[in-house]
PDB file of C-alpha atoms in Angstrom:
ATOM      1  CA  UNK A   1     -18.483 -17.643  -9.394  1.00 84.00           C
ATOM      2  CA  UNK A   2     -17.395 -17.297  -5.941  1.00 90.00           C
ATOM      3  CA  UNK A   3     -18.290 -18.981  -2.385  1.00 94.00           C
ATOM      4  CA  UNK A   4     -18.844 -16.451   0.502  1.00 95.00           C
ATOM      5  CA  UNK A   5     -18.999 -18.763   4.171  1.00 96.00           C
ATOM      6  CA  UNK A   6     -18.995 -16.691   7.484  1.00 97.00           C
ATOM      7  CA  UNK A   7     -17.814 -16.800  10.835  1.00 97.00           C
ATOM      8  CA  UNK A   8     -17.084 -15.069  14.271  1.00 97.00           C
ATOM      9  CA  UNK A   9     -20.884 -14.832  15.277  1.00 97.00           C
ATOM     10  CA  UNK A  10     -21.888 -15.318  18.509  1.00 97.00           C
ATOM     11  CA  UNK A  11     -23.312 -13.897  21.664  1.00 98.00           C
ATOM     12  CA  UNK A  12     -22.287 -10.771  23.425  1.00 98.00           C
ATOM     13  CA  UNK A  13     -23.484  -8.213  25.917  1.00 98.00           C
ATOM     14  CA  UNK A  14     -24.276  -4.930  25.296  1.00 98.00           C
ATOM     15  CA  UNK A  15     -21.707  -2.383  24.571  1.00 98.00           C
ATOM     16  CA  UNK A  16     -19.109  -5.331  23.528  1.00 98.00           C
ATOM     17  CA  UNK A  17     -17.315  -6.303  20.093  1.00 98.00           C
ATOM     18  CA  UNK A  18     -17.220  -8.997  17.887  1.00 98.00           C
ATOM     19  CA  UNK A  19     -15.125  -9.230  14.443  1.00 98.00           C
ATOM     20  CA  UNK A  20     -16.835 -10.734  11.543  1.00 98.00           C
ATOM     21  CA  UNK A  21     -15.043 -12.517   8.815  1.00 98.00           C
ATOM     22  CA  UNK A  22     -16.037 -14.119   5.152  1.00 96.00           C
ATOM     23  CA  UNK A  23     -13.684 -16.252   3.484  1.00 95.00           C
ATOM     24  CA  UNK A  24     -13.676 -16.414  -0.325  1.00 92.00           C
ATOM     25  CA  UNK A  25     -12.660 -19.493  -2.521  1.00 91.00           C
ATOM     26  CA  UNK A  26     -13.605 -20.286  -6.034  1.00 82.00           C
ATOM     27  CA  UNK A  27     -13.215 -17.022  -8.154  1.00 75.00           C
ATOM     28  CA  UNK A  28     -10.291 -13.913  -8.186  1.00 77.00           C
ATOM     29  CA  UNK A  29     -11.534 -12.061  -5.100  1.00 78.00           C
ATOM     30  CA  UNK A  30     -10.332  -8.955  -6.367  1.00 80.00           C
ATOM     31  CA  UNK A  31     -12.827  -8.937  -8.940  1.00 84.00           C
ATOM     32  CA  UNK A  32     -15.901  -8.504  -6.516  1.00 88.00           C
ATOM     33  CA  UNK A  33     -17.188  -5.890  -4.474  1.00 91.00           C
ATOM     34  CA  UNK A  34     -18.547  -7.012  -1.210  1.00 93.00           C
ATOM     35  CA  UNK A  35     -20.566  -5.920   1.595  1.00 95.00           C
ATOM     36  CA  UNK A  36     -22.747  -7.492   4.652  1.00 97.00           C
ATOM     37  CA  UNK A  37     -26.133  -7.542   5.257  1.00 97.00           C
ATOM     38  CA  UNK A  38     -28.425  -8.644   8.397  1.00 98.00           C
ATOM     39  CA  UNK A  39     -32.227  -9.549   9.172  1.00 98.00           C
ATOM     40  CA  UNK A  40     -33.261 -10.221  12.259  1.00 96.00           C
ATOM     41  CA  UNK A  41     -36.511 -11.804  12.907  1.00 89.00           C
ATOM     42  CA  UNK A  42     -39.588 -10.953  11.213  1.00 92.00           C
ATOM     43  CA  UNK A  43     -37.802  -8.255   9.416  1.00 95.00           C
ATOM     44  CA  UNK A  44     -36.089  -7.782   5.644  1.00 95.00           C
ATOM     45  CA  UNK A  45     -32.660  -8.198   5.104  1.00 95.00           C
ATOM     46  CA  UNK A  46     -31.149  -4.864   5.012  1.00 95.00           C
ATOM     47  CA  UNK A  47     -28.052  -3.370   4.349  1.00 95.00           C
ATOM     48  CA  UNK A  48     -24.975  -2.919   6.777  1.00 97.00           C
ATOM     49  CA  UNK A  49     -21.715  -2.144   5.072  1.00 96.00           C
ATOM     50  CA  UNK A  50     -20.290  -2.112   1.467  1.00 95.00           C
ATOM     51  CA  UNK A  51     -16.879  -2.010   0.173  1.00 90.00           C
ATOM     52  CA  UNK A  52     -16.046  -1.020  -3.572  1.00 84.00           C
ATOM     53  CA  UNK A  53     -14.259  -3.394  -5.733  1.00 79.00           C
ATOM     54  CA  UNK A  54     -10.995  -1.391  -5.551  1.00 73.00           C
ATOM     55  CA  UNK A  55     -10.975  -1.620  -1.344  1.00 69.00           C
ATOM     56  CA  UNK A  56     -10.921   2.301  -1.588  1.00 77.00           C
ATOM     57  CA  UNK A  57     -14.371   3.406  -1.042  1.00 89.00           C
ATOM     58  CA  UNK A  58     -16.189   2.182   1.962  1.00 93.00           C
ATOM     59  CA  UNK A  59     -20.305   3.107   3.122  1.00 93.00           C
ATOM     60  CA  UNK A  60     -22.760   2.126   5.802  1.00 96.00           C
ATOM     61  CA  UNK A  61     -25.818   2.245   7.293  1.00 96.00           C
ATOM     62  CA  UNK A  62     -27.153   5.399   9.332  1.00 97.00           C
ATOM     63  CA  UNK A  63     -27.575   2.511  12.437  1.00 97.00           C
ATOM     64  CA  UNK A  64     -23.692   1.758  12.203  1.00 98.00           C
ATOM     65  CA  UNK A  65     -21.860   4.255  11.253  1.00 97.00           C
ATOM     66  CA  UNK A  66     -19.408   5.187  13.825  1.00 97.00           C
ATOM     67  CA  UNK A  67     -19.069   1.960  15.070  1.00 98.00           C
ATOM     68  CA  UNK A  68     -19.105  -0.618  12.432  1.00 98.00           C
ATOM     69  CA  UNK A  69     -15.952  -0.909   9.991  1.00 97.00           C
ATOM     70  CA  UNK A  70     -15.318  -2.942   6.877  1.00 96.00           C
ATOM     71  CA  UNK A  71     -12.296  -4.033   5.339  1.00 94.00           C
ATOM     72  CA  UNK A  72     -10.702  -6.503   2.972  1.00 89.00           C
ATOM     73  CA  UNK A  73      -7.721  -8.187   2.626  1.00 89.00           C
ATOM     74  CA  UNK A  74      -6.689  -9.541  -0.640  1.00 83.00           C
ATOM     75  CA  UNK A  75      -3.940 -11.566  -0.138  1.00 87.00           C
ATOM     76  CA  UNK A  76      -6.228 -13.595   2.269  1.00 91.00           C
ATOM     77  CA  UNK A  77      -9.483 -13.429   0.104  1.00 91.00           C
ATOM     78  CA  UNK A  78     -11.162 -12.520   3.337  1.00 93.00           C
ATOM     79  CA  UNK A  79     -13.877  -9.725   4.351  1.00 94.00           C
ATOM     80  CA  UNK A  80     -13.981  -8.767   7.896  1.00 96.00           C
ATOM     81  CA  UNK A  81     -16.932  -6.370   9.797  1.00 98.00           C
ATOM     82  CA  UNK A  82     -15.307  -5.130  12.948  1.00 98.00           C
ATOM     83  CA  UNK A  83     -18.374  -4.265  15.108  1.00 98.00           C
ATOM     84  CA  UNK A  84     -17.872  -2.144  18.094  1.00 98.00           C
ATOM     85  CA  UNK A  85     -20.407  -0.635  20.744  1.00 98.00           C
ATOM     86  CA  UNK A  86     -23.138  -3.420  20.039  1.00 98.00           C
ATOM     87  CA  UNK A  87     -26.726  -2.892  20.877  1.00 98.00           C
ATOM     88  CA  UNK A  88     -29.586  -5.355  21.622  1.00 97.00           C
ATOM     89  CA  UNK A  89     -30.850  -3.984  18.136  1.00 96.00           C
ATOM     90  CA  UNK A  90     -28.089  -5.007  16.533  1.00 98.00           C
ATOM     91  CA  UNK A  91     -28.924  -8.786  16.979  1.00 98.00           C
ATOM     92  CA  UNK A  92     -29.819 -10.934  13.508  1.00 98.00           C
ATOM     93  CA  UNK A  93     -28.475 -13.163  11.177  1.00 98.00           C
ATOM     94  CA  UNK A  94     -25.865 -11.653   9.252  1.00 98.00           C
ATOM     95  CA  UNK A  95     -24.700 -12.534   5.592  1.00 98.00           C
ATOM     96  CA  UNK A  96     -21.402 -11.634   3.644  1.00 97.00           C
ATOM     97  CA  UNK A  97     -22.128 -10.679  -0.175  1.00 96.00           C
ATOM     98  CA  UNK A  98     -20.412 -10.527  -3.308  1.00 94.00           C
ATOM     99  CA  UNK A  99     -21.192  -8.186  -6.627  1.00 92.00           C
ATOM    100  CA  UNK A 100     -18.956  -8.989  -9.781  1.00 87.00           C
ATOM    101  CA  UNK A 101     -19.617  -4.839 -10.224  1.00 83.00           C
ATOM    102  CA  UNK A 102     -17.600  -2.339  -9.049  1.00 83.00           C
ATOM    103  CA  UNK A 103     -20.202  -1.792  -5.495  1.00 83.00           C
ATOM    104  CA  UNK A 104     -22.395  -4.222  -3.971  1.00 86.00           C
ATOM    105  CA  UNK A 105     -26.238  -2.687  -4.840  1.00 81.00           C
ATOM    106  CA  UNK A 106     -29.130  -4.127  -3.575  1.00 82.00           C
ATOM    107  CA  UNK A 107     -28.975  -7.694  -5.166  1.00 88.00           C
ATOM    108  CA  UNK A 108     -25.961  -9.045  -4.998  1.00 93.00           C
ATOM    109  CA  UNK A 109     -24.905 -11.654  -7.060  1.00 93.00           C
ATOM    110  CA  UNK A 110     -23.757 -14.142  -4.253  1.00 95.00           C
ATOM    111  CA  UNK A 111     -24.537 -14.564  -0.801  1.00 96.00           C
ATOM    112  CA  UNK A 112     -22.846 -16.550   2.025  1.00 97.00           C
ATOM    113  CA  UNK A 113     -25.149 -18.888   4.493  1.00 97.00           C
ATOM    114  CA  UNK A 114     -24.704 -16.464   7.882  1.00 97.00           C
ATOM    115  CA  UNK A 115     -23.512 -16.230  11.360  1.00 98.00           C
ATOM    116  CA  UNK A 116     -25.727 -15.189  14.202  1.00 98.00           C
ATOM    117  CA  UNK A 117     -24.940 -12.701  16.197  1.00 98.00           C
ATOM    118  CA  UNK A 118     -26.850 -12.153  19.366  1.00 98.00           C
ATOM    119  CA  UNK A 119     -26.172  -9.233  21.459  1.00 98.00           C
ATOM    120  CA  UNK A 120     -27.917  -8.841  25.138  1.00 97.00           C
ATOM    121  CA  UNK A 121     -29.042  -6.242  27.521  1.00 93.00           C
TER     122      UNK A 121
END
């Protein structure tokens, strides 16, 4: 099993950047795949970014591609989602997840506990 806890949420204007990060303890983070996922009020969670278990393969969402990236770093145990060009639509509560397969799917098998991330107009 694995612990997923988030951080570098916050509040930006429009058209800024913030850089999201999930720290994993507990398990060998090389064996998961992880992604992020957001839902903003009212709304289902839905899916933002993935990265395959080998770090090679990355995939996004039709809303952020271009100016979302994610990336992992090993040696750290740490997920990051560099986010670039925010929009007011952009705004939720966003979770870090963890898949003991080789992609994160649509039900991961762990989830972190969020960091908001509020972007203004």
């Amino acid at each position: 099993q694995v612990q997923l806890v988030e951080s570098g949420g916050g509040m930006v204007q429009a058209g800024g950047s913030l850089r999201l990060s999930c720290a994993a303890s507990g398990s060998t983070f090389s064996k998961y795949a992880m992604g992020w996922f957001r839902q903003a009020p009212g709304k289902e969670r839905q899916f933002v970014a993935g990265d395959t278990r080998s770090g090679i393969s990355t995939y996004y969402a039709d809303s952020v591609k271009g100016r979302f990236t994610i990336s992992r770093d090993n040696a750290k145990n740490t997920v990051y989602l560099e986010m670039n060009s925010l929009k007011p639509e952009d705004t939720a509560v966003y979770y870090c997840a963890a898949t003991i397969g080789v992609a994160v799917g649509t039900s991961p098998d762990y989830w972190g506990q969020g960091t908001r991330v509020t972007v203004s107009s």
